[in-house]
Every structure is written in structure tokens, then in C-alpha cells.
Amino acid sequence: MRIEVNGKCHDDEPRPGQCLRTYLRERGWFGVKKGCDAGDCGACTVHVDGEPVHSCLYPAFRADGRTVTTVEGLAAPDGELHPVQRKFLDAQGFQCGFCTAGFLMTTAALSDDQLTDLPRAFKGNLCRCTGYRAIEDAVRGMRHVEEPSAGESVGRNLPAPAGPQVVTGTARYTFDIDVPGLLHMKLLRSPHAHARITAIDTSAALRVPGVHAVFTHHDAPERHYSTARHEHPEEDPADTRLLDDTVRYIGQRVAAVVADSEAAAEEGCRRIAVQYDIAPAVLDPEEAMRPGAPVVHDKDPSAARISRPHANVVGEAHGEIGDVEAGFAEADAVYEATFRTQRVQHASLETHGAVAWIDDDGRLTVRTSSQTPFLTRRALCTLYDLPPEQVRVVAGRVGGGFGGKQEMLVEDIVALAVLRLRRPVKLEYTRAEQFYGATTRHPFTVRVKAGARHDGTLTALQLRVVSNTGAYGNHGPAVMFHSVGESTAMYRAPHKKVDAYSVYTHTVPAGAFRGYGLGQVLFAVESALDELARRLGLDPVDFKARNIIGPGDAMLTPGGHEEDLHIASYGFDQCVSTVRRAQAEPAATAPEGWLVGEGSALAMIATGPPGGHIADARAALLPDGGFDLAVGTAEFGNGTTTVHRQIAAGELATTVDRITVRQSDTDVVRHDTGAFASTGTVVAGKATLRAARALADLLLDFAAAH
């Protein structure tokens, strides 16, 4: 057996049935990524004798005698970047970068004819972050980056600091490390929506060669907690146990098997014998609130922080400003309708996962794909009674988040195995597990009633909102409160009323997702106001512009969530002007068979979560005259690393290339709540601003003294 990879020969035999992707990664070629293992996403694309292939589907033994090129071998031997790599840097054709190696390898093999039809050429590659525009710009040779200029970094199109590493395959994501003695974890999951485990026999699983341990609810701490990560954990429902003897949705973890290989761990899962006492399940949130419905969490409401557990209501909000019935009586037109939104999975290209070990100092070290490393450390310390100095959490470059990684879904169970076995352990979700074992966007049902006068003055706005949080509360109450916040605060109306419920069902838990509930409710509100405007014979944009809040207006919502917000800058007028100019331009001709519609919607979101957000940053002068910047916020394509360098360079009157950023490591900097709700810029960015400004003052004082 002989395979040449990037000019280096490998003569060791692959395992029976091993795919080329795992063969390459086990030999250190970490630029080859796992996004699906089904040939769908293209993140594992490599060249075999010059032809692009999905290495997750390509048997490793077929590469015998062939030449394999990964993204690490795309550049010239002298380090000169391949033209495609240079194009992706010039256009910044990536965000999180997890899919970029696959796109580079596919692009490098495209003919001129194939370049004329990029959708077809890239049918084997998926990108979750970019919307593909940046990728097309890169392929077409467009340049978006500007040259850095000392002290003039903010407001410039500057490249992402990790760009060279992303395009050469040397950026290190969660599992792009070699951990000696690594064990692998697989999870046995529930086949039932609601059941109690009456017996569980692990003896056959423990007899599987290579299996080291099987963990069940008998091994789990008794504590209940929330998988949601917020600065103040007491704001979230404490309804989750690490491994529970009651399962509440199909896919809930029942047991964890740790073995020498994933195959042995999977076989161990198949050998576990579980006896279930199956119970009735409720899948619809409206039915779940009715008397007599199966109770999802029979817990003490104050201890578990659940509003009404026996009604399956985890959180609720009720409030009224003015008198909505009087407001509807004043209206010349009233529109009322119910809108429903579906469940959506985040589909980050890098699935959830973590690898953990005990370091040389005896500390638990967890490397994880997380937006909240510091909050995850805090949660692990609480769960296992460990002092903070005994736990280190590191987030490498994260392959997409979108809110889905503002949860602790894997770190808790991996930590249990490491603390018991004192061996490194890895758990990496499959693509299928992302859909039934991770969280989703909350499905919403929104009843909207709105009234207005003939002149377009909004008189009343009423919402009834029901959010399906699934089997566990996670972010349920917070998402529900947020959803009825800015959606009602953005419009002036003397009479407003809200009744909102976050409801348990025996379905996959929902969690944080971009917009945090606002997208679902704004869809309903904006649709209803469009219809109301049409009933009045008014242009919907003019109607909304007449009623939207302006500078100095209070943000009033019946949910009582916006009292700490105010408008610092106002750009709505410019926004409407831009929309009007676009409407005046002739529309492009649609392809035959396509229907064309035109619509508009307004949205406002508060860039900061409820309950507060904390960020720490440190700036230091290095001996070579450069600067070290330590920040806690994670980078997952959100661009915070770029922003922090721009802010620091602006304050220190230098160029961004002289700013070295260390981040997302609990050993590097003090506390950071996490990267979500745009706080990586508006909160952590302000910490960077203050740190850089303080350092600049020190340097100026020192220079003045000499």
C-alpha cells in the first residue's frame, strides 16, 4: 500500500472499510473536514490524481498508488499561494471557513466551461455562512480587501486575521489536533417521546472489545440545570439532568459508551438493553396547555424555575398598555390572522462536539465548538463541584454557530467520562444527530390583531404568542420574552396587549437561533400590518413609516422588556430612502415560469441579551513593537477578531497586522459572557476599545517623560 499525499508517501494500510477522509485526518491532514460523511457538503473534497472527490465516500484503499492533494498541498512548494487561494483571500470568500477547503479544491479543478455555471459546478459543496455571494466573487476574481493604514482601520474593508490559515488548511477547528490515547464516545438515544427507564443492562456492551466504560443515569449527578448559557444561569429553567431515568423526546441521550474507536462505541450502544415504561406524549403546544395533558416536567416550580409545570408552561408574559378594545373601537379598519413558523435546524457545517483530557497539572481541559467557553467552564464547575482554576475551556476556530452553540450539549457528558476514566475522550455529533440531538429554532404560533384609522394612524396592536420550546426549557422563556419585545416596541400605538407562552412538548428542544424569537413574531406582525395597510388603501411602507418610533421615543412593550433601551442613533429615514430608490429602479426580468413579488418588512433588534453581558480584554506592548490583544469572545465567522484588531489598531495608531489576537481560552483572559446577540462587537469590542485606549495613554505618558 502506497499513497502519496501532498508529496509525502504513506505506506501504512487503512483499516477495513476506512474512508479516505479519516485516513488523511489521522495522518495530520486536518484541512480535510467532516461536515456530513454522506457526500452532501463537500467539506472533505480532495484531489485524487487531479480529480476532485468527496473523500468521505472514497474508500482509502482505492488511493493505493495514486497521488492525493489536500488543501495543504494546493500552494506551491515554496509557499506561493495557488491562484484560487489568493482569489479567496482577496474577496474574503469565507466566513467561518469550515467549508472553504472544499470550495478551494473544487474551484481549482473547474474548467472554463464549468465556471460559466457556478450553481451546477458547486452542486457538491455547501456553505452555511456566506449565502454564496462572497464565494462567487472570489471565483470571479473580485477584490474586496483594502490595504491597512496606521490609525485608520475602523471603517475599512480589512481582511480576517485567520484568512491565510483558512485558505491553506492550517486554521485549527475543534478536532484539528492530535491527542495521544484518545477514546471515542457514542450516545445511545431514546426511541420514545416519553417514557421512564425501568431497567438498563450494560453488561453486553462492556464485553465489546475496546469498550472502556458505559455511563447511565446511575452515574450522573443529581443536579438539574439548563443547557442554555447566559450570564445569569438562574434566569433559565433548571430542568435538565446529565442522564435521566425519564426520557422526554425521541433522541434524548440514554447512555454514553466510551471505547477505543467509534465503531466499538457504536457496537456498545447497540448491545445496551433498556426497558421502558412508555407514557403518553403531547406534541402540540396548544394541546399541552389544556387540562389533563401529559405533564412534561413534574417539578417544583420555584426550584426548577418553571412558571406552571402542570400546565406545561415554562415561561409566560402578559401585559397591556392602554385599552386595546377601545383602540380597536377607534379604528376604521381591523385585521386579524394567525401565523405559524416551522422548526429549523442551524445546520452549522461543523457539528457539535468536544474533546477533553486531564492536563499535566491535573486540570480538566475541554476543547469545544462553543460560542460561550467561559459560561461552559462555570457550568462544568457547578455540575462537578470543581474550582474554576481546575477547569480550562478552549474554543478553537468554530465552524459556524448561529446561536446553536450557545448551549452545553456535549461538554457535560464528555467531562463526566474524562473525570471518571482519566483518559482523553472525544464526542463528535454526526450530521443526523444535529437534527435530533441538538437544538432548533422555536416554532411559533402568533395571533395578530391590528387596527388603524383612515389616515394611517395605528390605534391598537394585540398579540397572542405560543412558542414550542420542546422537551426542555433551555432558552425558551428568554426567547419568548425577546420575541414580543422589539416587535411591539418598534411601533407607536396608544393601545398594546401581549399574551405569550413558552410551552413544553415531547419534541426536540428548541434553543437560541439568530434573531432569538424576533424573526418568528416580526414575520407575523409585518404581514398583518401589510394587509391592514392594503385594507386602508395605503402603501405598506408609508403606513409603517408613519407609525414607527423615532429619536427620543420610548420603547414601550406590554411584555415589560424594553425599559432599559433607548435610541442612540437613528437611520430609519435613510433606510426608507434607500428602499424607495430600489423600488424606482426597473426590476430585472425573471426567468420564464417564475413569479415575481415585491414586499418589505421592518425589524429592530436589541444588540444585547437580557440580564447583562460582561467582557474582559487586555492589551500589551510586545518587545518587537507589536501588540498583544487577549479577548474572550469566540470567532465562528462572526468577524469579531477582525473588529477587535481594527478597534485596537485605531486607538494605538498602528496597522492591524501588528495586532496579535489571543482569544476564546479561559486561561488567556478574564471572564467573557460569550459571542451572541452581537455582543462580540458592542460589548467585547468596547472592552477592547478601553484596553487599547488605556495602553495608548500609558505609552504616551512614558514617551512624554523622556
mmCIF file of N, CA and C in Angstrom, residues 500-544:
data_model
loop_
_atom_site.group_PDB
_atom_site.id
_atom_site.type_symbol
_atom_site.label_atom_id
_atom_site.label_comp_id
_atom_site.label_asym_id
_atom_site.label_seq_id
_atom_site.Cartn_x
_atom_site.Cartn_y
_atom_site.Cartn_z
ATOM 1 N N ALA A 500 -48.179 35.870 25.955
ATOM 2 C CA ALA A 500 -47.182 34.998 25.335
ATOM 3 C C ALA A 500 -46.882 33.825 26.251
ATOM 4 N N TYR A 501 -46.677 32.662 25.641
ATOM 5 C CA TYR A 501 -46.440 31.437 26.394
ATOM 6 C C TYR A 501 -45.296 30.655 25.746
ATOM 7 N N SER A 502 -44.368 30.197 26.566
ATOM 8 C CA SER A 502 -43.350 29.244 26.131
ATOM 9 C C SER A 502 -43.744 27.889 26.710
ATOM 10 N N VAL A 503 -43.961 26.901 25.841
ATOM 11 C CA VAL A 503 -44.669 25.686 26.236
ATOM 12 C C VAL A 503 -43.813 24.443 25.980
ATOM 13 N N TYR A 504 -43.822 23.542 26.968
ATOM 14 C CA TYR A 504 -43.164 22.243 26.828
ATOM 15 C C TYR A 504 -43.996 21.307 25.944
ATOM 16 N N THR A 505 -43.319 20.530 25.110
ATOM 17 C CA THR A 505 -43.910 19.389 24.412
ATOM 18 C C THR A 505 -42.880 18.266 24.395
ATOM 19 N N HIS A 506 -43.293 17.066 24.038
ATOM 20 C CA HIS A 506 -42.365 15.930 23.958
ATOM 21 C C HIS A 506 -41.715 15.891 22.572
ATOM 22 N N THR A 507 -41.027 16.954 22.229
ATOM 23 C CA THR A 507 -40.345 17.068 20.941
ATOM 24 C C THR A 507 -38.918 17.568 21.171
ATOM 25 N N VAL A 508 -38.134 17.599 20.108
ATOM 26 C CA VAL A 508 -36.741 18.050 20.187
ATOM 27 C C VAL A 508 -36.688 19.445 20.807
ATOM 28 N N PRO A 509 -35.803 19.669 21.779
ATOM 29 C CA PRO A 509 -35.733 21.004 22.409
ATOM 30 C C PRO A 509 -35.343 22.086 21.405
ATOM 31 N N ALA A 510 -35.937 23.242 21.591
ATOM 32 C CA ALA A 510 -35.550 24.419 20.814
ATOM 33 C C ALA A 510 -34.581 25.251 21.644
ATOM 34 N N GLY A 511 -33.865 26.145 20.979
ATOM 35 C CA GLY A 511 -32.870 26.948 21.693
ATOM 36 C C GLY A 511 -32.633 28.280 21.020
ATOM 37 N N ALA A 512 -31.444 28.822 21.245
ATOM 38 C CA ALA A 512 -31.083 30.106 20.647
ATOM 39 C C ALA A 512 -30.862 29.931 19.146
ATOM 40 N N PHE A 513 -31.344 30.893 18.375
ATOM 41 C CA PHE A 513 -31.142 30.910 16.924
ATOM 42 C C PHE A 513 -31.209 32.366 16.514
ATOM 43 N N ARG A 514 -30.414 32.735 15.530
ATOM 44 C CA ARG A 514 -30.327 34.129 15.092
ATOM 45 C C ARG A 514 -31.687 34.832 15.133
ATOM 46 N N GLY A 515 -31.731 35.983 15.778
ATOM 47 C CA GLY A 515 -32.965 36.740 15.917
ATOM 48 C C GLY A 515 -33.669 36.477 17.220
ATOM 49 N N TYR A 516 -33.432 35.309 17.813
ATOM 50 C CA TYR A 516 -33.877 34.987 19.172
ATOM 51 C C TYR A 516 -35.369 35.230 19.354
ATOM 52 N N GLY A 517 -36.189 34.657 18.445
ATOM 53 C CA GLY A 517 -37.634 34.766 18.538
ATOM 54 C C GLY A 517 -38.232 35.916 17.761
ATOM 55 N N LEU A 518 -37.439 36.942 17.507
ATOM 56 C CA LEU A 518 -37.981 38.114 16.814
ATOM 57 C C LEU A 518 -38.382 37.806 15.375
ATOM 58 N N GLY A 519 -37.608 36.972 14.703
ATOM 59 C CA GLY A 519 -37.928 36.656 13.311
ATOM 60 C C GLY A 519 -39.308 36.057 13.167
ATOM 61 N N GLN A 520 -39.650 35.157 14.086
ATOM 62 C CA GLN A 520 -40.946 34.492 14.014
ATOM 63 C C GLN A 520 -42.094 35.478 14.230
ATOM 64 N N VAL A 521 -41.971 36.339 15.266
ATOM 65 C CA VAL A 521 -43.068 37.255 15.584
ATOM 66 C C VAL A 521 -43.115 38.421 14.595
ATOM 67 N N LEU A 522 -41.948 38.913 14.176
ATOM 68 C CA LEU A 522 -41.939 40.011 13.199
ATOM 69 C C LEU A 522 -42.550 39.574 11.871
ATOM 70 N N PHE A 523 -42.329 38.330 11.496
ATOM 71 C CA PHE A 523 -42.974 37.817 10.279
ATOM 72 C C PHE A 523 -44.490 37.993 10.371
ATOM 73 N N ALA A 524 -45.047 37.667 11.544
ATOM 74 C CA ALA A 524 -46.493 37.788 11.721
ATOM 75 C C ALA A 524 -46.927 39.248 11.772
ATOM 76 N N VAL A 525 -46.235 40.061 12.563
ATOM 77 C CA VAL A 525 -46.618 41.466 12.714
ATOM 78 C C VAL A 525 -46.515 42.205 11.386
ATOM 79 N N GLU A 526 -45.403 42.023 10.691
ATOM 80 C CA GLU A 526 -45.210 42.735 9.427
ATOM 81 C C GLU A 526 -46.212 42.301 8.369
ATOM 82 N N SER A 527 -46.519 41.009 8.338
ATOM 83 C CA SER A 527 -47.516 40.522 7.378
ATOM 84 C C SER A 527 -48.881 41.122 7.684
ATOM 85 N N ALA A 528 -49.232 41.156 8.971
ATOM 86 C CA ALA A 528 -50.531 41.706 9.357
ATOM 87 C C ALA A 528 -50.631 43.196 9.035
ATOM 88 N N LEU A 529 -49.562 43.952 9.297
ATOM 89 C CA LEU A 529 -49.597 45.386 9.014
ATOM 90 C C LEU A 529 -49.653 45.656 7.512
ATOM 91 N N ASP A 530 -49.011 44.812 6.710
ATOM 92 C CA ASP A 530 -49.139 44.940 5.255
ATOM 93 C C ASP A 530 -50.608 44.818 4.838
ATOM 94 N N GLU A 531 -51.274 43.800 5.367
ATOM 95 C CA GLU A 531 -52.672 43.575 4.995
ATOM 96 C C GLU A 531 -53.566 44.703 5.501
ATOM 97 N N LEU A 532 -53.275 45.200 6.700
ATOM 98 C CA LEU A 532 -54.055 46.315 7.240
ATOM 99 C C LEU A 532 -53.891 47.557 6.364
ATOM 100 N N ALA A 533 -52.664 47.829 5.934
ATOM 101 C CA ALA A 533 -52.417 48.984 5.060
ATOM 102 C C ALA A 533 -53.206 48.857 3.761
ATOM 103 N N ARG A 534 -53.245 47.646 3.198
ATOM 104 C CA ARG A 534 -53.977 47.448 1.939
ATOM 105 C C ARG A 534 -55.479 47.664 2.144
ATOM 106 N N ARG A 535 -55.999 47.257 3.290
ATOM 107 C CA ARG A 535 -57.421 47.486 3.567
ATOM 108 C C ARG A 535 -57.736 48.984 3.632
ATOM 109 N N LEU A 536 -56.750 49.762 4.064
ATOM 110 C CA LEU A 536 -56.933 51.211 4.154
ATOM 111 C C LEU A 536 -56.581 51.918 2.850
ATOM 112 N N GLY A 537 -56.105 51.170 1.861
ATOM 113 C CA GLY A 537 -55.709 51.765 0.595
ATOM 114 C C GLY A 537 -54.403 52.525 0.672
ATOM 115 N N LEU A 538 -53.533 52.130 1.618
ATOM 116 C CA LEU A 538 -52.266 52.828 1.826
ATOM 117 C C LEU A 538 -51.092 51.970 1.381
ATOM 118 N N ASP A 539 -50.007 52.627 1.014
ATOM 119 C CA ASP A 539 -48.759 51.928 0.721
ATOM 120 C C ASP A 539 -48.207 51.368 2.035
ATOM 121 N N PRO A 540 -47.883 50.068 2.098
ATOM 122 C CA PRO A 540 -47.419 49.477 3.354
ATOM 123 C C PRO A 540 -46.180 50.153 3.934
ATOM 124 N N VAL A 541 -45.241 50.567 3.075
ATOM 125 C CA VAL A 541 -44.039 51.224 3.587
ATOM 126 C C VAL A 541 -44.398 52.576 4.200
ATOM 127 N N ASP A 542 -45.246 53.347 3.527
ATOM 128 C CA ASP A 542 -45.671 54.638 4.080
ATOM 129 C C ASP A 542 -46.420 54.449 5.400
ATOM 130 N N PHE A 543 -47.264 53.439 5.438
ATOM 131 C CA PHE A 543 -48.046 53.157 6.642
ATOM 132 C C PHE A 543 -47.125 52.849 7.820
ATOM 133 N N LYS A 544 -46.128 51.999 7.599
ATOM 134 C CA LYS A 544 -45.215 51.638 8.682
ATOM 135 C C LYS A 544 -44.322 52.815 9.075
#
